[in-house]
């Protein structure tokens, strides 16, 4: 990471540390996911037995460097939208108790070069609102509900 | 707006209502701003004497439909980045007391077609963190600090 902060304080390190604190569940609702470091952390959690679910945007999945194929290959459940609009959220929920959300897509470009924000919230009210949104999207993007005509 | 909610409940209406409650100041820190309705509201506030300051991304300013030129033409102060990375924030602060932030860029595409979130926070702690970030960026993007070589 090229950010000017001390190594342990940079946004990637902080995000990784919070992510790796997951013990039971991880919900990811991300427009774009192309950071190899974050993908490795998510795979590690999956291997440790954390229940990982990922929702993403179909168009961004096709972009160069997307880690979504790799996560699927590792056995992680991924669902994506079927709409022309973007699934533009960028949030993660750890153990149904910690919400991380903001402007940051999980890409190397965003982490290294952009001006971004990530809020970390543990208030039940916010966590529940985003968890409810996740469950709505998760069901809406269930392949059983695909319409081909 | 084509969203399925009752007219007064849709995200654009709610955003407009909160925006138009400004009496003294409005800070906008927006990657992309192309919604004509939101631009009209910002112009109206400027005409009412609210101190409006806008920070945006140079690349997105060049995109079709950007309202930034129009805001500048109306006499509103706008500053933009000078970097290859994006100024990717999407937040607004009303009267130094209400923060609106999330995944939503202020574009018609995002409002009408995307899956997005906007959080509204009035806790001093959050408002202050984003206000501090705004002031840092405002000074950093001061044209006096431009480096041409």
CSV table of N, CA, C and O in Angstrom, one decimal, chain B residues 56-143:
chain,number,residue,atom,x,y,z
B,56,UNK,N,-15.5,18.4,-5.9
B,56,UNK,CA,-15.9,17.3,-6.8
B,56,UNK,C,-14.6,16.7,-7.4
B,56,UNK,O,-13.5,17.2,-7.2
B,57,UNK,N,-14.9,15.7,-8.3
B,57,UNK,CA,-13.8,15.1,-9.0
B,57,UNK,C,-13.6,15.6,-10.4
B,57,UNK,O,-14.6,15.8,-11.1
B,58,UNK,N,-12.3,15.9,-10.8
B,58,UNK,CA,-12.1,16.6,-12.0
B,58,UNK,C,-12.5,15.7,-13.2
B,58,UNK,O,-13.2,16.3,-14.2
B,59,UNK,N,-12.3,14.4,-13.2
B,59,UNK,CA,-12.7,13.6,-14.3
B,59,UNK,C,-14.2,13.5,-14.4
B,59,UNK,O,-14.7,13.6,-15.5
B,60,UNK,N,-14.9,13.4,-13.3
B,60,UNK,CA,-16.4,13.3,-13.4
B,60,UNK,C,-17.0,14.6,-13.9
B,60,UNK,O,-18.1,14.6,-14.5
B,61,UNK,N,-16.3,15.7,-13.6
B,61,UNK,CA,-16.8,17.0,-14.0
B,61,UNK,C,-16.9,17.1,-15.5
B,61,UNK,O,-17.7,17.9,-16.1
B,62,UNK,N,-16.1,16.3,-16.2
B,62,UNK,CA,-16.0,16.4,-17.7
B,62,UNK,C,-17.1,15.5,-18.3
B,62,UNK,O,-17.3,15.5,-19.5
B,63,UNK,N,-17.8,14.7,-17.5
B,63,UNK,CA,-18.8,13.8,-18.0
B,63,UNK,C,-20.1,14.5,-18.4
B,63,UNK,O,-20.5,15.5,-17.9
B,64,UNK,N,-20.7,13.9,-19.4
B,64,UNK,CA,-21.9,14.4,-20.0
B,64,UNK,C,-23.0,14.6,-18.9
B,64,UNK,O,-23.2,13.7,-18.0
B,65,UNK,N,-23.6,15.7,-18.9
B,65,UNK,CA,-24.7,15.9,-17.9
B,65,UNK,C,-24.3,16.5,-16.6
B,65,UNK,O,-25.1,16.8,-15.7
B,66,UNK,N,-22.9,16.7,-16.4
B,66,UNK,CA,-22.5,17.2,-15.1
B,66,UNK,C,-23.1,18.6,-14.9
B,66,UNK,O,-23.2,19.4,-15.8
B,67,UNK,N,-23.5,18.9,-13.7
B,67,UNK,CA,-24.2,20.1,-13.3
B,67,UNK,C,-23.2,21.1,-12.7
B,67,UNK,O,-23.5,22.2,-12.3
B,68,UNK,N,-21.9,20.8,-12.7
B,68,UNK,CA,-20.9,21.6,-12.0
B,68,UNK,C,-20.7,22.9,-12.7
B,68,UNK,O,-20.7,24.0,-12.0
B,69,UNK,N,-20.7,22.9,-14.0
B,69,UNK,CA,-20.5,24.2,-14.8
B,69,UNK,C,-21.6,25.2,-14.4
B,69,UNK,O,-21.4,26.4,-14.2
B,70,UNK,N,-22.8,24.6,-14.4
B,70,UNK,CA,-24.0,25.4,-14.1
B,70,UNK,C,-24.0,26.0,-12.7
B,70,UNK,O,-24.3,27.2,-12.5
B,71,UNK,N,-23.5,25.2,-11.7
B,71,UNK,CA,-23.4,25.7,-10.4
B,71,UNK,C,-22.4,26.9,-10.3
B,71,UNK,O,-22.6,27.9,-9.7
B,72,UNK,N,-21.3,26.6,-11.0
B,72,UNK,CA,-20.2,27.7,-11.0
B,72,UNK,C,-20.8,29.0,-11.7
B,72,UNK,O,-20.6,30.1,-11.2
B,73,UNK,N,-21.5,28.8,-12.8
B,73,UNK,CA,-22.1,29.9,-13.5
B,73,UNK,C,-23.0,30.7,-12.6
B,73,UNK,O,-23.2,31.9,-12.7
B,74,UNK,N,-23.7,30.0,-11.7
B,74,UNK,CA,-24.6,30.6,-10.7
B,74,UNK,C,-23.9,31.3,-9.6
B,74,UNK,O,-24.5,31.9,-8.7
B,75,UNK,N,-22.5,31.2,-9.5
B,75,UNK,CA,-21.8,31.9,-8.5
B,75,UNK,C,-21.4,31.0,-7.3
B,75,UNK,O,-21.0,31.6,-6.3
B,76,UNK,N,-21.7,29.8,-7.4
B,76,UNK,CA,-21.4,28.9,-6.3
B,76,UNK,C,-19.9,28.5,-6.3
B,76,UNK,O,-19.4,28.2,-7.4
B,77,UNK,N,-19.2,28.5,-5.2
B,77,UNK,CA,-17.8,28.1,-5.1
B,77,UNK,C,-17.6,26.6,-5.3
B,77,UNK,O,-18.2,25.8,-4.6
B,78,UNK,N,-16.8,26.2,-6.3
B,78,UNK,CA,-16.5,24.8,-6.5
B,78,UNK,C,-15.0,24.6,-6.6
B,78,UNK,O,-14.3,25.4,-7.2
B,79,UNK,N,-14.5,23.5,-5.9
B,79,UNK,CA,-13.1,23.1,-6.1
B,79,UNK,C,-13.1,21.7,-6.5
B,79,UNK,O,-14.0,20.9,-6.1
B,80,UNK,N,-12.0,21.3,-7.2
B,80,UNK,CA,-11.9,19.9,-7.6
B,80,UNK,C,-10.5,19.4,-7.4
B,80,UNK,O,-9.5,20.2,-7.3
B,81,UNK,N,-10.3,18.1,-7.5
B,81,UNK,CA,-9.0,17.5,-7.3
B,81,UNK,C,-8.1,17.7,-8.5
B,81,UNK,O,-8.5,18.2,-9.5
B,82,UNK,N,-6.8,17.4,-8.3
B,82,UNK,CA,-5.8,17.5,-9.4
B,82,UNK,C,-5.1,16.2,-9.5
B,82,UNK,O,-3.9,16.2,-9.9
B,83,UNK,N,-5.7,15.1,-9.0
B,83,UNK,CA,-5.0,13.8,-9.0
B,83,UNK,C,-5.5,12.8,-10.0
B,83,UNK,O,-6.6,13.0,-10.5
B,84,UNK,N,-4.8,11.8,-10.3
B,84,UNK,CA,-5.3,10.8,-11.2
B,84,UNK,C,-6.3,9.9,-10.4
B,84,UNK,O,-7.2,9.4,-11.1
B,85,UNK,N,-6.1,9.7,-9.1
B,85,UNK,CA,-7.2,9.0,-8.4
B,85,UNK,C,-8.5,9.8,-8.3
B,85,UNK,O,-8.5,11.0,-8.6
B,86,UNK,N,-9.5,9.1,-7.9
B,86,UNK,CA,-10.8,9.8,-7.8
B,86,UNK,C,-11.0,10.4,-6.4
B,86,UNK,O,-10.7,9.9,-5.4
B,87,UNK,N,-11.7,11.6,-6.4
B,87,UNK,CA,-12.3,12.2,-5.2
B,87,UNK,C,-13.6,11.5,-5.1
B,87,UNK,O,-14.6,11.9,-5.8
B,88,UNK,N,-13.7,10.4,-4.4
B,88,UNK,CA,-14.8,9.4,-4.5
B,88,UNK,C,-15.8,9.6,-3.4
B,88,UNK,O,-16.8,8.8,-3.4
B,89,UNK,N,-15.7,10.5,-2.5
B,89,UNK,CA,-16.7,10.7,-1.5
B,89,UNK,C,-18.0,11.1,-2.1
B,89,UNK,O,-18.1,11.6,-3.2
B,90,UNK,N,-19.1,10.8,-1.3
B,90,UNK,CA,-20.5,11.2,-1.7
B,90,UNK,C,-21.2,11.6,-0.4
B,90,UNK,O,-22.0,10.9,0.1
B,91,UNK,N,-20.8,12.8,0.1
B,91,UNK,CA,-21.5,13.3,1.3
B,91,UNK,C,-21.9,14.7,1.2
B,91,UNK,O,-21.4,15.5,0.4
B,92,UNK,N,-22.9,15.1,2.0
B,92,UNK,CA,-23.4,16.4,2.2
B,92,UNK,C,-23.5,16.7,3.7
B,92,UNK,O,-23.9,15.9,4.4
B,93,UNK,N,-23.2,18.0,4.0
B,93,UNK,CA,-23.4,18.4,5.4
B,93,UNK,C,-24.3,19.7,5.5
B,93,UNK,O,-23.9,20.7,4.8
B,94,UNK,N,-25.4,19.6,6.2
B,94,UNK,CA,-26.4,20.7,6.2
B,94,UNK,C,-26.2,21.4,7.6
B,94,UNK,O,-26.3,20.7,8.6
B,95,UNK,N,-26.0,22.7,7.5
B,95,UNK,CA,-25.9,23.5,8.7
B,95,UNK,C,-25.0,23.0,9.8
B,95,UNK,O,-25.3,23.1,11.0
B,96,UNK,N,-24.0,22.3,9.4
B,96,UNK,CA,-23.0,21.7,10.3
B,96,UNK,C,-23.6,20.8,11.4
B,96,UNK,O,-23.0,20.6,12.4
B,97,UNK,N,-24.8,20.2,11.1
B,97,UNK,CA,-25.5,19.4,12.1
B,97,UNK,C,-26.0,18.1,11.5
B,97,UNK,O,-26.3,17.1,12.2
B,98,UNK,N,-26.2,18.0,10.2
B,98,UNK,CA,-26.7,16.8,9.6
B,98,UNK,C,-25.8,16.3,8.4
B,98,UNK,O,-25.5,17.1,7.5
B,99,UNK,N,-25.4,15.0,8.5
B,99,UNK,CA,-24.5,14.4,7.5
B,99,UNK,C,-25.4,13.4,6.7
B,99,UNK,O,-26.1,12.6,7.3
B,100,UNK,N,-25.3,13.5,5.4
B,100,UNK,CA,-25.8,12.5,4.5
B,100,UNK,C,-24.7,11.9,3.7
B,100,UNK,O,-24.0,12.6,3.0
B,101,UNK,N,-24.5,10.6,3.9
B,101,UNK,CA,-23.4,9.9,3.2
B,101,UNK,C,-23.8,8.5,2.9
B,101,UNK,O,-24.6,7.9,3.5
B,102,UNK,N,-23.1,7.9,1.8
B,102,UNK,CA,-23.4,6.6,1.5
B,102,UNK,C,-22.8,6.2,0.1
B,102,UNK,O,-21.7,6.7,-0.2
B,103,UNK,N,-23.5,5.4,-0.6
B,103,UNK,CA,-23.0,4.9,-1.9
B,103,UNK,C,-23.5,5.8,-3.1
B,103,UNK,O,-23.0,5.7,-4.2
B,104,UNK,N,-24.5,6.6,-2.8
B,104,UNK,CA,-25.2,7.3,-3.9
B,104,UNK,C,-24.4,8.5,-4.5
B,104,UNK,O,-24.2,9.5,-3.8
B,105,UNK,N,-24.1,8.4,-5.7
B,105,UNK,CA,-23.6,9.6,-6.5
B,105,UNK,C,-24.9,10.4,-6.8
B,105,UNK,O,-26.0,9.8,-7.0
B,106,UNK,N,-24.8,11.7,-7.0
B,106,UNK,CA,-25.9,12.5,-7.2
B,106,UNK,C,-26.2,12.6,-8.7
B,106,UNK,O,-26.2,13.7,-9.4
B,107,UNK,N,-26.5,11.4,-9.3
B,107,UNK,CA,-26.8,11.3,-10.7
B,107,UNK,C,-28.2,10.7,-10.9
B,107,UNK,O,-28.7,10.0,-10.0
B,108,UNK,N,-28.9,11.0,-12.0
B,108,UNK,CA,-30.2,10.5,-12.3
B,108,UNK,C,-30.1,8.9,-12.4
B,108,UNK,O,-31.0,8.2,-11.9
B,109,UNK,N,-29.1,8.4,-13.0
B,109,UNK,CA,-28.9,7.0,-13.1
B,109,UNK,C,-28.9,6.3,-11.7
B,109,UNK,O,-29.6,5.3,-11.5
B,110,UNK,N,-28.2,6.9,-10.8
B,110,UNK,CA,-28.0,6.3,-9.5
B,110,UNK,C,-29.4,6.4,-8.7
B,110,UNK,O,-29.8,5.4,-8.1
B,111,UNK,N,-30.1,7.5,-8.8
B,111,UNK,CA,-31.3,7.7,-8.1
B,111,UNK,C,-32.4,6.8,-8.7
B,111,UNK,O,-33.2,6.2,-7.9
B,112,UNK,N,-32.5,6.6,-10.0
B,112,UNK,CA,-33.6,5.9,-10.6
B,112,UNK,C,-33.3,4.4,-10.7
B,112,UNK,O,-34.2,3.6,-10.6
B,113,UNK,N,-32.1,4.0,-11.0
B,113,UNK,CA,-31.8,2.6,-11.5
B,113,UNK,C,-31.0,1.8,-10.5
B,113,UNK,O,-31.0,0.6,-10.7
B,114,UNK,N,-30.2,2.4,-9.7
B,114,UNK,CA,-29.2,1.6,-8.9
B,114,UNK,C,-29.8,1.2,-7.6
B,114,UNK,O,-30.8,1.7,-7.0
B,115,UNK,N,-29.1,0.2,-7.0
B,115,UNK,CA,-29.4,-0.2,-5.6
B,115,UNK,C,-28.3,0.6,-4.8
B,115,UNK,O,-27.1,0.4,-5.0
B,116,UNK,N,-28.8,1.5,-3.9
B,116,UNK,CA,-27.9,2.4,-3.2
B,116,UNK,C,-28.3,2.6,-1.7
B,116,UNK,O,-29.4,2.1,-1.3
B,117,UNK,N,-27.4,3.2,-1.0
B,117,UNK,CA,-27.8,3.6,0.4
B,117,UNK,C,-27.3,5.0,0.7
B,117,UNK,O,-26.3,5.5,0.1
B,118,UNK,N,-28.1,5.7,1.5
B,118,UNK,CA,-27.7,7.0,2.0
B,118,UNK,C,-28.1,7.0,3.5
B,118,UNK,O,-29.2,6.7,3.9
B,119,UNK,N,-27.1,7.2,4.3
B,119,UNK,CA,-27.3,7.3,5.8
B,119,UNK,C,-27.4,8.8,6.2
B,119,UNK,O,-26.7,9.6,5.6
B,120,UNK,N,-28.4,9.0,7.1
B,120,UNK,CA,-28.5,10.4,7.6
B,120,UNK,C,-28.1,10.4,9.1
B,120,UNK,O,-28.7,9.6,9.9
B,121,UNK,N,-27.1,11.1,9.4
B,121,UNK,CA,-26.5,11.0,10.8
B,121,UNK,C,-26.5,12.4,11.4
B,121,UNK,O,-26.0,13.4,10.7
B,122,UNK,N,-26.9,12.6,12.6
B,122,UNK,CA,-26.9,13.9,13.3
B,122,UNK,C,-25.9,13.8,14.5
B,122,UNK,O,-25.8,14.9,15.2
B,123,UNK,N,-25.3,12.7,14.8
B,123,UNK,CA,-24.4,12.6,15.9
B,123,UNK,C,-23.2,13.5,15.6
B,123,UNK,O,-22.6,13.5,14.5
B,124,UNK,N,-22.8,14.3,16.6
B,124,UNK,CA,-21.8,15.3,16.5
B,124,UNK,C,-20.5,14.6,16.0
B,124,UNK,O,-19.8,15.2,15.1
B,125,UNK,N,-20.2,13.5,16.6
B,125,UNK,CA,-18.9,12.8,16.2
B,125,UNK,C,-18.8,12.5,14.7
B,125,UNK,O,-17.7,12.8,14.2
B,126,UNK,N,-19.8,12.0,14.1
B,126,UNK,CA,-19.7,11.7,12.7
B,126,UNK,C,-19.7,13.0,11.8
B,126,UNK,O,-19.0,13.1,10.9
B,127,UNK,N,-20.6,13.9,12.2
B,127,UNK,CA,-20.6,15.2,11.5
B,127,UNK,C,-19.3,15.8,11.5
B,127,UNK,O,-18.8,16.3,10.5
B,128,UNK,N,-18.7,15.9,12.7
B,128,UNK,CA,-17.4,16.5,12.8
B,128,UNK,C,-16.3,15.8,12.0
B,128,UNK,O,-15.5,16.5,11.3
B,129,UNK,N,-16.3,14.5,12.0
B,129,UNK,CA,-15.2,13.8,11.2
B,129,UNK,C,-15.3,14.1,9.7
B,129,UNK,O,-14.3,14.3,9.0
B,130,UNK,N,-16.6,14.2,9.2
B,130,UNK,CA,-16.7,14.5,7.8
B,130,UNK,C,-16.5,16.0,7.5
B,130,UNK,O,-16.0,16.3,6.4
B,131,UNK,N,-16.9,16.8,8.4
B,131,UNK,CA,-16.6,18.3,8.2
B,131,UNK,C,-15.1,18.5,8.2
B,131,UNK,O,-14.6,19.3,7.4
B,132,UNK,N,-14.4,17.8,9.1
B,132,UNK,CA,-12.9,18.0,9.1
B,132,UNK,C,-12.3,17.5,7.8
B,132,UNK,O,-11.4,18.2,7.2
B,133,UNK,N,-12.8,16.4,7.3
B,133,UNK,CA,-12.3,15.9,6.0
B,133,UNK,C,-12.7,16.9,4.9
B,133,UNK,O,-11.8,17.2,4.0
B,134,UNK,N,-13.9,17.5,5.0
B,134,UNK,CA,-14.2,18.5,4.0
B,134,UNK,C,-13.2,19.7,4.0
B,134,UNK,O,-12.7,20.1,3.0
B,135,UNK,N,-12.9,20.2,5.2
B,135,UNK,CA,-12.1,21.3,5.3
B,135,UNK,C,-10.7,21.0,4.8
B,135,UNK,O,-10.0,21.9,4.2
B,136,UNK,N,-10.2,19.8,5.1
B,136,UNK,CA,-8.9,19.4,4.6
B,136,UNK,C,-8.8,19.4,3.1
B,136,UNK,O,-7.9,19.9,2.5
B,137,UNK,N,-9.9,18.8,2.5
B,137,UNK,CA,-9.9,18.7,1.0
B,137,UNK,C,-10.1,20.1,0.4
B,137,UNK,O,-9.5,20.5,-0.5
B,138,UNK,N,-11.0,20.9,1.1
B,138,UNK,CA,-11.2,22.3,0.6
B,138,UNK,C,-9.9,23.1,0.5
B,138,UNK,O,-9.6,23.8,-0.5
B,139,UNK,N,-9.1,22.9,1.5
B,139,UNK,CA,-7.8,23.6,1.5
B,139,UNK,C,-6.8,23.0,0.5
B,139,UNK,O,-6.1,23.7,-0.3
B,140,UNK,N,-6.8,21.7,0.5
B,140,UNK,CA,-5.9,21.0,-0.4
B,140,UNK,C,-6.2,21.3,-1.9
B,140,UNK,O,-5.3,21.4,-2.7
B,141,UNK,N,-7.5,21.5,-2.2
B,141,UNK,CA,-7.9,21.8,-3.6
B,141,UNK,C,-8.0,23.3,-3.9
B,141,UNK,O,-8.5,23.7,-5.0
B,142,UNK,N,-7.5,24.1,-3.0
B,142,UNK,CA,-7.4,25.5,-3.2
B,142,UNK,C,-6.6,25.8,-4.5
B,142,UNK,O,-5.4,25.4,-4.5
B,143,UNK,N,-7.1,26.5,-5.5
B,143,UNK,CA,-6.3,26.8,-6.7
B,143,UNK,C,-5.0,27.4,-6.4
B,143,UNK,O,-4.0,27.3,-7.1
